[in-house]
Amino acid sequence: MVELSIKATIHPKLIPLLRDLSALARRELFSVGATALAATLRSYLRHQGASRHNTASRLGASPTQHIIKGAARITSRSSSNGATVSVPIAGISRAFHDLTITPKKAGNLTIPVAAASYGHRVRELKRMGWTVFTPKGRDFIMGKQDGDKEPTLLYALKKQVVIRQDRSLLPSDADVSYSINMAIGKSINQHLRRNEK
């Protein structure tokens, strides 16, 4: 999993309060902030995931929903020194920089170029009844299913792919800070009101 850092700025009025709290109270407030950020990220990514289907649409394929599925798996943890929110979505780091993808085990990346191959690995297609082959000396994979007269071009083979940065994959630093500060501020106000009674 790739670790990302999003800069969140604690509101200046909260800093002295956090400094004066016990370790347990700080952990609880950091937990409140992290929980709020996780909820903000889930909502934002569900919205992003619902609209990012350019490749699937171009190929006439069903979307993989990998952003939406990843959003459902967001978790957070906290300590007295801070908190971490984990976003387990492949490729999410391209919100901050170009992403260069190279093969880890195989000699080439398989880039889907057909609806049938989109969202599937070669071995999955084989299990689904496809006969898959690479024409000698070519940089693509073709396949046939029972009854097909002609093979279908399934994948382009690439040594590496660069996917350009897209900061809109995640909320802005300002939105992240707002989410955390609002949650922590609200929690402090609720605590103060309870103690006044």
XYZ file of C-alpha atoms in Angstrom:
197
model
C 0.000 0.000 0.000
C 1.226 3.508 -0.805
C 1.242 6.074 1.988
C 0.091 9.573 1.119
C 0.393 12.757 3.111
C -2.221 15.451 2.788
C -1.389 18.642 4.592
C -4.037 19.425 7.172
C -3.712 22.673 9.095
C -5.071 22.768 12.631
C -6.909 26.011 13.335
C -4.704 28.304 15.487
C -7.360 28.467 18.231
C -7.223 24.686 18.650
C -3.438 24.390 19.059
C -3.207 25.667 22.683
C -6.202 23.533 23.649
C -4.618 20.398 22.214
C -1.309 21.198 23.924
C -2.974 21.452 27.356
C -4.928 18.189 27.108
C -3.924 14.823 28.502
C -2.573 12.188 26.108
C -5.900 10.325 26.277
C -7.952 13.452 25.524
C -5.647 14.344 22.602
C -6.034 10.841 21.215
C -9.817 11.124 21.449
C -9.820 14.458 19.601
C -7.432 13.195 16.931
C -9.751 10.206 16.560
C -12.713 12.568 16.068
C -10.782 14.457 13.378
C -9.647 11.275 11.622
C -13.148 9.795 11.703
C -14.552 12.984 10.172
C -11.854 13.004 7.486
C -12.521 9.334 6.679
C -16.222 10.134 6.232
C -15.376 13.143 4.033
C -13.065 11.013 1.897
C -15.638 8.225 1.556
C -18.286 10.673 0.371
C -15.922 12.485 -1.991
C -14.541 9.269 -3.512
C -18.000 7.730 -3.972
C -18.918 10.828 -5.963
C -15.656 10.704 -7.955
C -16.026 6.970 -8.578
C -19.499 7.424 -9.999
C -18.213 9.777 -12.706
C -14.812 8.331 -13.684
C -15.634 5.741 -16.315
C -13.973 7.155 -19.450
C -12.102 3.974 -20.375
C -15.029 1.687 -19.600
C -17.364 3.909 -21.614
C -14.949 4.089 -24.546
C -14.655 0.284 -24.607
C -18.362 -0.340 -23.998
C -17.524 -2.178 -20.766
C -19.029 -2.198 -17.299
C -17.108 0.025 -14.845
C -14.950 -1.800 -12.294
C -16.086 0.520 -9.456
C -12.589 0.238 -7.910
C -12.710 3.784 -6.492
C -16.112 3.208 -4.883
C -15.046 -0.186 -3.497
C -11.830 1.341 -2.127
C -13.792 4.183 -0.519
C -15.776 1.609 1.459
C -12.508 0.246 2.903
C -11.123 3.563 4.218
C -9.973 3.255 7.827
C -8.488 5.550 10.461
C -6.393 5.179 13.564
C -5.175 7.679 16.123
C -2.689 8.186 18.922
C -1.934 11.046 21.298
C 0.427 12.486 18.665
C -1.837 12.452 15.615
C -3.935 10.292 13.360
C -3.740 8.403 10.074
C -6.434 7.772 7.502
C -5.750 4.887 5.084
C -7.168 5.038 1.549
C -6.675 1.561 -0.011
C -7.228 2.486 -3.656
C -4.728 1.457 -6.315
C -3.383 4.504 -8.131
C -4.724 7.083 -5.672
C -1.223 8.567 -5.323
C -1.632 10.170 -8.739
C -3.583 12.864 -6.955
C -0.105 14.217 -6.071
C 2.168 13.166 -8.934
C 2.346 11.345 -12.238
C 2.103 7.600 -11.750
C 4.521 5.350 -13.620
C 3.342 1.740 -13.774
C 5.737 -1.068 -14.679
C 5.170 -4.843 -14.596
C 6.136 -6.588 -11.361
C 6.212 -10.214 -12.459
C 5.429 -10.379 -16.173
C 7.511 -8.879 -18.963
C 4.740 -6.503 -20.020
C 1.692 -4.715 -18.722
C -1.569 -5.858 -20.277
C -3.663 -2.821 -21.188
C -7.306 -3.737 -21.942
C -8.480 -2.564 -25.369
C -11.811 -4.446 -25.505
C -14.930 -4.603 -23.369
C -14.293 -8.320 -22.730
C -10.840 -7.710 -21.231
C -11.619 -4.536 -19.257
C -11.369 -5.240 -15.529
C -10.062 -8.791 -16.112
C -6.638 -10.369 -16.034
C -5.584 -12.791 -18.756
C -5.949 -15.782 -16.423
C -9.514 -14.698 -15.587
C -10.404 -14.651 -19.268
C -8.969 -18.160 -19.633
C -11.168 -19.346 -16.750
C -14.106 -17.725 -18.532
C -13.481 -19.922 -21.580
C -11.301 -17.670 -23.718
C -8.410 -19.080 -25.745
C -5.783 -16.372 -25.427
C -2.624 -15.984 -27.527
C 0.062 -13.486 -28.505
C 0.862 -13.465 -32.226
C 4.604 -14.016 -32.699
C 6.576 -10.784 -32.583
C 3.528 -8.629 -31.824
C 2.838 -6.320 -28.891
C -0.754 -7.343 -28.257
C -2.830 -10.279 -27.020
C -5.788 -11.720 -28.912
C -8.399 -14.241 -27.944
C -11.338 -16.326 -29.091
C -14.329 -17.844 -27.380
C -16.168 -20.930 -28.592
C -18.113 -20.021 -31.686
C -16.022 -16.960 -32.580
C -14.968 -16.946 -36.222
C -12.383 -14.215 -35.784
C -10.127 -13.481 -32.793
C -10.687 -10.339 -30.734
C -7.912 -7.885 -29.892
C -7.928 -7.979 -26.076
C -4.821 -6.267 -24.683
C -1.997 -4.021 -25.788
C 1.367 -4.995 -24.269
C 3.444 -2.170 -22.754
C 6.724 -2.023 -20.847
C 5.441 0.923 -18.828
C 2.563 3.370 -18.672
C 2.569 6.903 -17.267
C -0.738 8.185 -15.917
C -0.784 11.941 -15.448
C -1.384 13.604 -12.092
C -4.998 14.442 -11.255
C -5.308 16.390 -7.987
C -9.105 16.194 -8.187
C -8.946 12.512 -7.177
C -8.864 13.679 -3.544
C -10.284 16.705 -1.727
C -8.108 19.822 -1.514
C -5.854 20.429 1.480
C -8.230 23.224 2.520
C -11.237 20.859 2.457
C -9.289 18.253 4.436
C -8.339 20.837 7.079
C -11.909 22.155 7.252
C -13.319 18.661 7.823
C -10.879 17.917 10.649
C -11.124 21.339 12.339
C -14.920 21.413 12.248
C -15.160 17.960 13.825
C -12.594 18.716 16.546
C -14.132 22.140 17.274
C -17.614 20.647 17.513
C -16.380 17.916 19.861
C -14.685 20.469 22.141
C -17.822 22.645 22.236
C -19.993 19.645 23.107
C -17.595 18.687 25.896
C -17.587 22.248 27.290
C -21.410 22.415 27.211
C -21.650 19.097 29.094
C -19.287 20.380 31.779
C -21.291 23.602 32.196
C -24.420 21.664 33.195
